[in-house]
Amino acid sequence: MGSTSTSSALIHHFPLTTRNLGSPSKRPHTVHFCSAWREAGLRYGVKQRWSRLAAVDENSDDSPTPAVEDRPDRSSSVYEFLYPDKEDLPDDKEMTIFDHLEELRQRLFVSVLAVGAAILGCFAFSKDLIVFLEAPVKTQGVRFLQLAPGEFFFTTLKVSGYCGLLIGSPVILYEIIAFVLPGLTRAERRFLGPIVFGSSLLFYAGLAFSYWVLTPAALNFFVNYAEGVVESLWSIDQYFEFVLVLMFSTGLSFQVPVIQLLLGQVGVVSGDQMLSIWRYVVVGAVVAAAVVTPSTDPVTQMLLATPLLGLYLGGAWMVKLSGR
């Protein structure tokens, strides 16, 4: 009799327990229990952590914490460059990533618009530009041919594109400076003017050096080597590809002193270290000249390697004289 009453009690209790566990009114109690259990464990962990920190603090003279060893050197030039003081940032302001992207989009639009307008202007005078670029070999009796339909037209587009990019480069440079200027310190702003002026001057000097020295030397070498054997009839497209690549690569290679000054200003390398590796620089200048020049003749490579070596040594002395 007692077992029957017990079984009936269990049978009646089981669906009630199942139904109550599935009801929404009982779920908050379960969640509250789990939250309380986790909170108790979190409190226990916090107490244990505080007890360990207190023990380390009492024995700080005997066992230094590893965090102190991993702390960066605040007196280094690299740390000052990456983490400047708030007082050194006059135009510092908080901007979200979307604000930066919007500003970048606007400045890219202005740069593309300026370069596009310059390309259209150069295309209007493309024939005059082609005659100007043909001048280094005109006296050697070289004749230019159009070997495919539309080759001269696409050559004028290529020349207009290079010249338009060259004319629009000041606008691109201005937009880049305006974008990064709010994040520069006062000392970096004073250093920015000479860097930009020197970089522009060296780039145009490289273009002039390539046009007046490298290009005639390389082309005269090829013409004199083939004299008496073949007649020099060159493709107009391949000629301008050779000349334009040589001129722009020479202008970019003349940026070596600017890179040296930037590295010295940041504190990555000193002037004495730059001067101590001059033997490797001689080999590197010859290799760089062989890679940059589209021709394979040794005359052009040596003519480019010599000013590269001189620019490197001049940049190293400038870094050393600046106290870096």
C-alpha atoms as a printed R data frame, in Angstrom:
    type eleno elety resid chain resno      x      y       z
1   ATOM     1    CA   MET     A     1  0.000  0.000   0.000
2   ATOM     2    CA   GLY     A     2  2.876  2.316   0.864
3   ATOM     3    CA   SER     A     3  4.618  1.471  -2.393
4   ATOM     4    CA   THR     A     4  1.499  2.249  -4.400
5   ATOM     5    CA   SER     A     5  1.120  5.623  -2.805
6   ATOM     6    CA   THR     A     6  4.775  6.312  -3.368
7   ATOM     7    CA   SER     A     7  4.537  5.346  -7.071
8   ATOM     8    CA   SER     A     8  1.476  7.453  -7.627
9   ATOM     9    CA   ALA     A     9  3.196 10.380  -5.963
10  ATOM    10    CA   LEU     A    10  6.195  9.985  -8.245
11  ATOM    11    CA   ILE     A    11  3.986  9.647 -11.332
12  ATOM    12    CA   HIS     A    12  2.068 12.763 -10.444
13  ATOM    13    CA   HIS     A    13  5.267 14.633  -9.562
14  ATOM    14    CA   PHE     A    14  7.209 13.761 -12.719
15  ATOM    15    CA   PRO     A    15  5.046 15.611 -15.280
16  ATOM    16    CA   LEU     A    16  4.795 18.604 -12.998
17  ATOM    17    CA   THR     A    17  8.577 18.739 -12.657
18  ATOM    18    CA   THR     A    18  9.059 18.356 -16.407
19  ATOM    19    CA   ARG     A    19  6.469 20.949 -17.221
20  ATOM    20    CA   ASN     A    20  7.867 23.400 -14.689
21  ATOM    21    CA   LEU     A    21 11.384 23.008 -15.999
22  ATOM    22    CA   GLY     A    22 10.172 23.763 -19.495
23  ATOM    23    CA   SER     A    23  8.105 26.772 -18.479
24  ATOM    24    CA   PRO     A    24  9.529 30.244 -18.926
25  ATOM    25    CA   SER     A    25  8.826 31.112 -15.318
26  ATOM    26    CA   LYS     A    26 11.410 28.631 -14.057
27  ATOM    27    CA   ARG     A    27 14.206 29.501 -16.484
28  ATOM    28    CA   PRO     A    28 15.272 32.740 -14.798
29  ATOM    29    CA   HIS     A    29 15.954 30.804 -11.588
30  ATOM    30    CA   THR     A    30 18.256 28.458 -13.491
31  ATOM    31    CA   VAL     A    31 20.068 31.332 -15.198
32  ATOM    32    CA   HIS     A    32 20.354 33.131 -11.892
33  ATOM    33    CA   PHE     A    33 21.899 30.071 -10.357
34  ATOM    34    CA   CYS     A    34 24.456 29.790 -13.175
35  ATOM    35    CA   SER     A    35 25.253 33.502 -12.976
36  ATOM    36    CA   ALA     A    36 25.702 33.265  -9.244
37  ATOM    37    CA   TRP     A    37 27.976 30.247  -9.672
38  ATOM    38    CA   ARG     A    38 30.103 32.037 -12.293
39  ATOM    39    CA   GLU     A    39 30.185 35.199 -10.222
40  ATOM    40    CA   ALA     A    40 31.381 33.215  -7.240
41  ATOM    41    CA   GLY     A    41 34.119 31.650  -9.344
42  ATOM    42    CA   LEU     A    42 35.092 35.065 -10.721
43  ATOM    43    CA   ARG     A    43 35.295 36.500  -7.228
44  ATOM    44    CA   TYR     A    44 37.411 33.580  -6.129
45  ATOM    45    CA   GLY     A    45 39.750 34.098  -9.088
46  ATOM    46    CA   VAL     A    46 40.008 37.833  -8.409
47  ATOM    47    CA   LYS     A    47 40.829 37.177  -4.750
48  ATOM    48    CA   GLN     A    48 43.510 34.681  -5.707
49  ATOM    49    CA   ARG     A    49 44.973 37.105  -8.249
50  ATOM    50    CA   TRP     A    50 45.043 39.975  -5.769
51  ATOM    51    CA   SER     A    51 46.665 37.755  -3.190
52  ATOM    52    CA   ARG     A    52 49.431 36.805  -5.643
53  ATOM    53    CA   LEU     A    53 49.970 40.467  -6.613
54  ATOM    54    CA   ALA     A    54 50.201 41.434  -2.966
55  ATOM    55    CA   ALA     A    55 52.757 38.689  -2.352
56  ATOM    56    CA   VAL     A    56 54.848 39.827  -5.297
57  ATOM    57    CA   ASP     A    57 54.605 43.422  -4.124
58  ATOM    58    CA   GLU     A    58 55.941 42.507  -0.697
59  ATOM    59    CA   ASN     A    59 58.915 40.672  -2.231
60  ATOM    60    CA   SER     A    60 59.517 43.196  -5.016
61  ATOM    61    CA   ASP     A    61 63.182 43.611  -4.073
62  ATOM    62    CA   ASP     A    62 63.910 39.925  -4.533
63  ATOM    63    CA   SER     A    63 61.820 39.053  -7.605
64  ATOM    64    CA   PRO     A    64 61.252 41.808 -10.181
65  ATOM    65    CA   THR     A    65 58.253 41.407 -12.435
66  ATOM    66    CA   PRO     A    66 58.860 40.502 -16.062
67  ATOM    67    CA   ALA     A    67 56.632 43.394 -17.194
68  ATOM    68    CA   VAL     A    68 59.329 45.854 -16.201
69  ATOM    69    CA   GLU     A    69 61.852 44.061 -18.413
70  ATOM    70    CA   ASP     A    70 59.535 44.147 -21.435
71  ATOM    71    CA   ARG     A    71 58.799 47.851 -21.082
72  ATOM    72    CA   PRO     A    72 60.074 49.824 -24.119
73  ATOM    73    CA   ASP     A    73 62.865 52.330 -23.775
74  ATOM    74    CA   ARG     A    74 61.153 55.708 -23.626
75  ATOM    75    CA   SER     A    75 64.385 57.566 -24.338
76  ATOM    76    CA   SER     A    76 64.947 55.994 -27.783
77  ATOM    77    CA   SER     A    77 64.271 57.915 -30.981
78  ATOM    78    CA   VAL     A    78 62.027 55.171 -32.345
79  ATOM    79    CA   TYR     A    79 59.793 55.332 -29.244
80  ATOM    80    CA   GLU     A    80 59.570 59.130 -29.486
81  ATOM    81    CA   PHE     A    81 58.662 58.820 -33.180
82  ATOM    82    CA   LEU     A    82 55.917 56.239 -32.572
83  ATOM    83    CA   TYR     A    83 54.551 57.716 -29.320
84  ATOM    84    CA   PRO     A    84 54.936 61.524 -29.365
85  ATOM    85    CA   ASP     A    85 53.688 63.705 -26.519
86  ATOM    86    CA   LYS     A    86 50.332 65.411 -26.789
87  ATOM    87    CA   GLU     A    87 51.992 68.815 -26.466
88  ATOM    88    CA   ASP     A    88 53.993 68.166 -29.658
89  ATOM    89    CA   LEU     A    89 50.825 67.620 -31.723
90  ATOM    90    CA   PRO     A    90 49.263 71.070 -32.286
91  ATOM    91    CA   ASP     A    91 46.500 69.864 -34.623
92  ATOM    92    CA   ASP     A    92 45.749 66.575 -32.915
93  ATOM    93    CA   LYS     A    93 42.049 65.652 -32.976
94  ATOM    94    CA   GLU     A    94 40.026 62.513 -32.617
95  ATOM    95    CA   MET     A    95 38.703 61.022 -35.879
96  ATOM    96    CA   THR     A    96 37.000 57.737 -36.569
97  ATOM    97    CA   ILE     A    97 38.215 55.337 -39.207
98  ATOM    98    CA   PHE     A    98 35.319 56.365 -41.449
99  ATOM    99    CA   ASP     A    99 36.352 60.032 -41.179
100 ATOM   100    CA   HIS     A   100 39.875 59.098 -42.266
101 ATOM   101    CA   LEU     A   101 38.567 57.053 -45.173
102 ATOM   102    CA   GLU     A   102 36.291 59.890 -46.265
103 ATOM   103    CA   GLU     A   103 39.166 62.373 -46.198
104 ATOM   104    CA   LEU     A   104 41.381 59.921 -48.076
105 ATOM   105    CA   ARG     A   105 38.681 59.468 -50.722
106 ATOM   106    CA   GLN     A   106 38.399 63.213 -51.264
107 ATOM   107    CA   ARG     A   107 42.149 63.692 -51.588
108 ATOM   108    CA   LEU     A   108 42.453 60.773 -53.998
109 ATOM   109    CA   PHE     A   109 39.677 62.278 -56.099
110 ATOM   110    CA   VAL     A   110 41.494 65.632 -56.273
111 ATOM   111    CA   SER     A   111 44.779 63.914 -57.195
112 ATOM   112    CA   VAL     A   112 43.179 61.834 -59.944
113 ATOM   113    CA   LEU     A   113 41.389 64.899 -61.292
114 ATOM   114    CA   ALA     A   114 44.638 66.897 -61.416
115 ATOM   115    CA   VAL     A   115 46.577 64.104 -63.116
116 ATOM   116    CA   GLY     A   116 43.746 63.552 -65.613
117 ATOM   117    CA   ALA     A   117 43.687 67.230 -66.549
118 ATOM   118    CA   ALA     A   118 47.480 67.211 -66.952
119 ATOM   119    CA   ILE     A   119 47.309 64.137 -69.195
120 ATOM   120    CA   LEU     A   120 44.722 65.799 -71.433
121 ATOM   121    CA   GLY     A   121 46.879 68.919 -71.680
122 ATOM   122    CA   CYS     A   122 49.955 66.869 -72.575
123 ATOM   123    CA   PHE     A   123 48.001 64.907 -75.180
124 ATOM   124    CA   ALA     A   124 47.221 68.178 -76.964
125 ATOM   125    CA   PHE     A   125 50.988 68.762 -77.325
126 ATOM   126    CA   SER     A   126 51.988 65.103 -77.648
127 ATOM   127    CA   LYS     A   127 53.705 65.514 -81.041
128 ATOM   128    CA   ASP     A   128 55.905 68.300 -79.711
129 ATOM   129    CA   LEU     A   129 56.828 66.125 -76.723
130 ATOM   130    CA   ILE     A   130 57.741 63.237 -79.008
131 ATOM   131    CA   VAL     A   131 59.994 65.453 -81.120
132 ATOM   132    CA   PHE     A   132 61.677 66.680 -77.908
133 ATOM   133    CA   LEU     A   133 62.296 63.121 -76.685
134 ATOM   134    CA   GLU     A   134 63.642 62.022 -80.073
135 ATOM   135    CA   ALA     A   135 66.358 64.675 -79.949
136 ATOM   136    CA   PRO     A   136 69.099 62.565 -78.220
137 ATOM   137    CA   VAL     A   137 69.493 60.304 -81.289
138 ATOM   138    CA   LYS     A   138 68.357 62.526 -84.130
139 ATOM   139    CA   THR     A   139 71.948 63.502 -84.895
140 ATOM   140    CA   GLN     A   140 72.970 59.829 -85.148
141 ATOM   141    CA   GLY     A   141 70.831 59.183 -88.195
142 ATOM   142    CA   VAL     A   142 68.288 56.992 -86.414
143 ATOM   143    CA   ARG     A   143 64.894 56.662 -88.102
144 ATOM   144    CA   PHE     A   144 61.690 55.717 -86.288
145 ATOM   145    CA   LEU     A   145 59.048 53.470 -87.803
146 ATOM   146    CA   GLN     A   146 55.455 52.619 -87.017
147 ATOM   147    CA   LEU     A   147 55.459 48.829 -87.231
148 ATOM   148    CA   ALA     A   148 51.788 48.213 -86.404
149 ATOM   149    CA   PRO     A   149 48.485 50.019 -86.979
150 ATOM   150    CA   GLY     A   150 47.877 52.557 -84.243
151 ATOM   151    CA   GLU     A   151 51.353 52.164 -82.732
152 ATOM   152    CA   PHE     A   152 52.075 55.877 -82.916
153 ATOM   153    CA   PHE     A   153 48.682 56.714 -81.376
154 ATOM   154    CA   PHE     A   154 49.260 54.459 -78.386
155 ATOM   155    CA   THR     A   155 52.773 55.856 -78.086
156 ATOM   156    CA   THR     A   156 51.364 59.372 -77.790
157 ATOM   157    CA   LEU     A   157 49.000 58.126 -75.069
158 ATOM   158    CA   LYS     A   158 51.926 56.605 -73.191
159 ATOM   159    CA   VAL     A   159 54.019 59.762 -73.466
160 ATOM   160    CA   SER     A   160 51.057 61.905 -72.397
161 ATOM   161    CA   GLY     A   161 50.447 59.651 -69.403
162 ATOM   162    CA   TYR     A   162 54.033 59.856 -68.162
163 ATOM   163    CA   CYS     A   163 54.245 63.606 -68.699
164 ATOM   164    CA   GLY     A   164 50.830 64.184 -67.107
165 ATOM   165    CA   LEU     A   165 51.866 62.182 -64.052
166 ATOM   166    CA   LEU     A   166 55.035 64.246 -63.856
167 ATOM   167    CA   ILE     A   167 53.152 67.558 -64.089
168 ATOM   168    CA   GLY     A   168 50.454 66.448 -61.630
169 ATOM   169    CA   SER     A   169 52.946 65.117 -59.080
170 ATOM   170    CA   PRO     A   170 53.041 68.422 -57.092
171 ATOM   171    CA   VAL     A   171 49.285 68.129 -56.504
172 ATOM   172    CA   ILE     A   172 49.688 64.515 -55.402
173 ATOM   173    CA   LEU     A   173 52.506 65.514 -53.082
174 ATOM   174    CA   TYR     A   174 50.437 68.337 -51.587
175 ATOM   175    CA   GLU     A   175 47.478 66.030 -50.918
176 ATOM   176    CA   ILE     A   176 49.729 63.471 -49.226
177 ATOM   177    CA   ILE     A   177 51.278 66.156 -46.999
178 ATOM   178    CA   ALA     A   178 47.864 67.616 -46.123
179 ATOM   179    CA   PHE     A   179 46.618 64.149 -45.165
180 ATOM   180    CA   VAL     A   180 49.498 63.269 -42.815
181 ATOM   181    CA   LEU     A   181 50.213 66.785 -41.496
182 ATOM   182    CA   PRO     A   182 47.784 66.702 -38.499
183 ATOM   183    CA   GLY     A   183 49.602 63.649 -37.144
184 ATOM   184    CA   LEU     A   184 53.071 65.226 -37.254
185 ATOM   185    CA   THR     A   185 54.825 66.869 -34.349
186 ATOM   186    CA   ARG     A   186 56.340 70.344 -34.451
187 ATOM   187    CA   ALA     A   187 59.845 68.970 -34.952
188 ATOM   188    CA   GLU     A   188 58.677 66.716 -37.779
189 ATOM   189    CA   ARG     A   189 56.949 69.648 -39.469
190 ATOM   190    CA   ARG     A   190 60.160 71.652 -39.429
191 ATOM   191    CA   PHE     A   191 61.892 68.658 -40.951
192 ATOM   192    CA   LEU     A   192 59.159 68.081 -43.549
193 ATOM   193    CA   GLY     A   193 59.856 71.183 -45.648
194 ATOM   194    CA   PRO     A   194 63.514 70.420 -46.471
195 ATOM   195    CA   ILE     A   195 62.647 66.765 -47.124
196 ATOM   196    CA   VAL     A   196 59.917 67.602 -49.633
197 ATOM   197    CA   PHE     A   197 61.988 70.280 -51.353
198 ATOM   198    CA   GLY     A   198 65.071 68.065 -51.507
199 ATOM   199    CA   SER     A   199 63.094 65.089 -52.787
200 ATOM   200    CA   SER     A   200 61.494 67.124 -55.579
201 ATOM   201    CA   LEU     A   201 64.820 68.705 -56.528
202 ATOM   202    CA   LEU     A   202 66.591 65.343 -56.655
203 ATOM   203    CA   PHE     A   203 63.815 63.769 -58.718
204 ATOM   204    CA   TYR     A   204 63.930 66.479 -61.375
205 ATOM   205    CA   ALA     A   205 67.729 66.379 -61.286
206 ATOM   206    CA   GLY     A   206 67.536 62.658 -61.988
207 ATOM   207    CA   LEU     A   207 65.264 63.302 -64.961
208 ATOM   208    CA   ALA     A   208 67.630 65.922 -66.346
209 ATOM   209    CA   PHE     A   209 70.664 63.693 -65.777
210 ATOM   210    CA   SER     A   210 68.946 60.840 -67.578
211 ATOM   211    CA   TYR     A   211 67.901 62.983 -70.538
212 ATOM   212    CA   TRP     A   212 71.200 64.808 -71.043
213 ATOM   213    CA   VAL     A   213 73.706 62.106 -70.018
214 ATOM   214    CA   LEU     A   214 72.360 58.558 -69.666
215 ATOM   215    CA   THR     A   215 70.021 58.384 -72.643
216 ATOM   216    CA   PRO     A   216 72.498 59.779 -75.233
217 ATOM   217    CA   ALA     A   217 75.299 57.585 -73.884
218 ATOM   218    CA   ALA     A   218 73.216 54.408 -74.004
219 ATOM   219    CA   LEU     A   219 71.735 55.105 -77.431
220 ATOM   220    CA   ASN     A   220 75.039 56.197 -78.949
221 ATOM   221    CA   PHE     A   221 76.585 52.957 -77.720
222 ATOM   222    CA   PHE     A   222 73.942 50.910 -79.533
223 ATOM   223    CA   VAL     A   223 74.180 52.997 -82.728
224 ATOM   224    CA   ASN     A   224 77.980 52.867 -82.887
225 ATOM   225    CA   TYR     A   225 78.016 49.155 -82.141
226 ATOM   226    CA   ALA     A   226 75.705 48.437 -85.101
227 ATOM   227    CA   GLU     A   227 77.388 50.916 -87.479
228 ATOM   228    CA   GLY     A   228 78.421 49.395 -90.768
229 ATOM   229    CA   VAL     A   229 76.447 46.210 -90.189
230 ATOM   230    CA   VAL     A   230 72.761 47.127 -89.843
231 ATOM   231    CA   GLU     A   231 70.771 50.288 -90.394
232 ATOM   232    CA   SER     A   232 69.202 51.825 -87.311
233 ATOM   233    CA   LEU     A   233 65.451 51.663 -87.910
234 ATOM   234    CA   TRP     A   234 63.798 51.620 -84.492
235 ATOM   235    CA   SER     A   235 60.245 51.020 -83.417
236 ATOM   236    CA   ILE     A   236 58.712 54.211 -82.045
237 ATOM   237    CA   ASP     A   237 56.941 52.344 -79.231
238 ATOM   238    CA   GLN     A   238 60.014 50.436 -78.011
239 ATOM   239    CA   TYR     A   239 62.178 53.546 -78.175
240 ATOM   240    CA   PHE     A   240 59.869 55.589 -75.949
241 ATOM   241    CA   GLU     A   241 59.389 52.709 -73.564
242 ATOM   242    CA   PHE     A   242 63.183 52.577 -73.184
243 ATOM   243    CA   VAL     A   243 63.575 56.338 -72.722
244 ATOM   244    CA   LEU     A   244 60.651 56.860 -70.323
245 ATOM   245    CA   VAL     A   245 61.544 53.904 -68.104
246 ATOM   246    CA   LEU     A   246 65.169 55.042 -67.963
247 ATOM   247    CA   MET     A   247 64.235 58.618 -67.032
248 ATOM   248    CA   PHE     A   248 61.723 57.759 -64.309
249 ATOM   249    CA   SER     A   249 63.861 55.016 -62.788
250 ATOM   250    CA   THR     A   250 66.796 57.425 -62.627
251 ATOM   251    CA   GLY     A   251 64.639 60.059 -60.931
252 ATOM   252    CA   LEU     A   252 63.487 57.532 -58.326
253 ATOM   253    CA   SER     A   253 67.005 56.244 -57.714
254 ATOM   254    CA   PHE     A   254 68.119 59.791 -56.912
255 ATOM   255    CA   GLN     A   255 65.961 59.650 -53.758
256 ATOM   256    CA   VAL     A   256 68.694 57.800 -51.848
257 ATOM   257    CA   PRO     A   257 69.756 60.807 -49.683
258 ATOM   258    CA   VAL     A   258 66.125 61.463 -48.718
259 ATOM   259    CA   ILE     A   259 65.719 57.892 -47.481
260 ATOM   260    CA   GLN     A   260 68.982 58.183 -45.550
261 ATOM   261    CA   LEU     A   261 67.861 61.389 -43.831
262 ATOM   262    CA   LEU     A   262 64.553 59.826 -42.850
263 ATOM   263    CA   LEU     A   263 66.253 56.762 -41.397
264 ATOM   264    CA   GLY     A   264 68.734 58.952 -39.533
265 ATOM   265    CA   GLN     A   265 65.988 61.203 -38.169
266 ATOM   266    CA   VAL     A   266 64.014 58.256 -36.837
267 ATOM   267    CA   GLY     A   267 67.161 56.767 -35.302
268 ATOM   268    CA   VAL     A   268 67.227 53.491 -37.203
269 ATOM   269    CA   VAL     A   269 70.815 53.961 -38.421
270 ATOM   270    CA   SER     A   270 73.524 56.555 -37.760
271 ATOM   271    CA   GLY     A   271 75.845 58.370 -40.130
272 ATOM   272    CA   ASP     A   272 78.897 56.448 -38.931
273 ATOM   273    CA   GLN     A   273 77.164 53.160 -39.631
274 ATOM   274    CA   MET     A   274 76.313 54.326 -43.154
275 ATOM   275    CA   LEU     A   275 79.920 55.313 -43.826
276 ATOM   276    CA   SER     A   276 81.309 52.075 -42.391
277 ATOM   277    CA   ILE     A   277 79.628 49.928 -45.070
278 ATOM   278    CA   TRP     A   278 80.849 51.894 -48.094
279 ATOM   279    CA   ARG     A   279 82.407 48.767 -49.666
280 ATOM   280    CA   TYR     A   280 79.039 47.053 -49.781
281 ATOM   281    CA   VAL     A   281 77.478 50.251 -51.093
282 ATOM   282    CA   VAL     A   282 79.823 50.245 -54.095
283 ATOM   283    CA   VAL     A   283 78.678 46.747 -55.037
284 ATOM   284    CA   GLY     A   284 75.043 47.655 -54.324
285 ATOM   285    CA   ALA     A   285 75.241 50.759 -56.511
286 ATOM   286    CA   VAL     A   286 76.527 48.733 -59.462
287 ATOM   287    CA   VAL     A   287 73.817 46.099 -58.973
288 ATOM   288    CA   ALA     A   288 71.108 48.763 -58.605
289 ATOM   289    CA   ALA     A   289 72.306 50.485 -61.775
290 ATOM   290    CA   ALA     A   290 72.150 47.181 -63.650
291 ATOM   291    CA   VAL     A   291 68.583 46.593 -62.445
292 ATOM   292    CA   VAL     A   292 67.294 50.134 -62.981
293 ATOM   293    CA   THR     A   293 68.656 50.744 -66.482
294 ATOM   294    CA   PRO     A   294 66.721 48.922 -69.203
295 ATOM   295    CA   SER     A   295 69.874 48.591 -71.307
296 ATOM   296    CA   THR     A   296 72.574 45.988 -70.680
297 ATOM   297    CA   ASP     A   297 75.619 47.989 -71.732
298 ATOM   298    CA   PRO     A   298 78.269 48.634 -69.077
299 ATOM   299    CA   VAL     A   299 78.651 52.303 -70.027
300 ATOM   300    CA   THR     A   300 75.133 53.247 -68.916
301 ATOM   301    CA   GLN     A   301 75.443 51.169 -65.745
302 ATOM   302    CA   MET     A   302 78.670 52.873 -64.704
303 ATOM   303    CA   LEU     A   303 77.279 56.317 -65.537
304 ATOM   304    CA   LEU     A   304 74.350 55.670 -63.195
305 ATOM   305    CA   ALA     A   305 76.313 53.838 -60.486
306 ATOM   306    CA   THR     A   306 78.745 56.758 -60.047
307 ATOM   307    CA   PRO     A   307 76.137 59.405 -59.074
308 ATOM   308    CA   LEU     A   308 74.302 56.856 -56.907
309 ATOM   309    CA   LEU     A   309 77.483 56.239 -54.936
310 ATOM   310    CA   GLY     A   310 78.118 59.974 -54.640
311 ATOM   311    CA   LEU     A   311 74.531 60.596 -53.470
312 ATOM   312    CA   TYR     A   312 74.829 57.866 -50.838
313 ATOM   313    CA   LEU     A   313 78.080 59.229 -49.433
314 ATOM   314    CA   GLY     A   314 76.671 62.757 -49.451
315 ATOM   315    CA   GLY     A   315 73.551 61.604 -47.606
316 ATOM   316    CA   ALA     A   316 75.646 59.724 -45.034
317 ATOM   317    CA   TRP     A   317 77.724 62.833 -44.305
318 ATOM   318    CA   MET     A   318 74.582 64.935 -44.002
319 ATOM   319    CA   VAL     A   319 73.182 62.490 -41.435
320 ATOM   320    CA   LYS     A   320 76.467 62.558 -39.541
321 ATOM   321    CA   LEU     A   321 76.672 66.356 -39.555
322 ATOM   322    CA   SER     A   322 73.105 66.578 -38.269
323 ATOM   323    CA   GLY     A   323 74.193 64.767 -35.123
324 ATOM   324    CA   ARG     A   324 72.532 61.447 -35.866
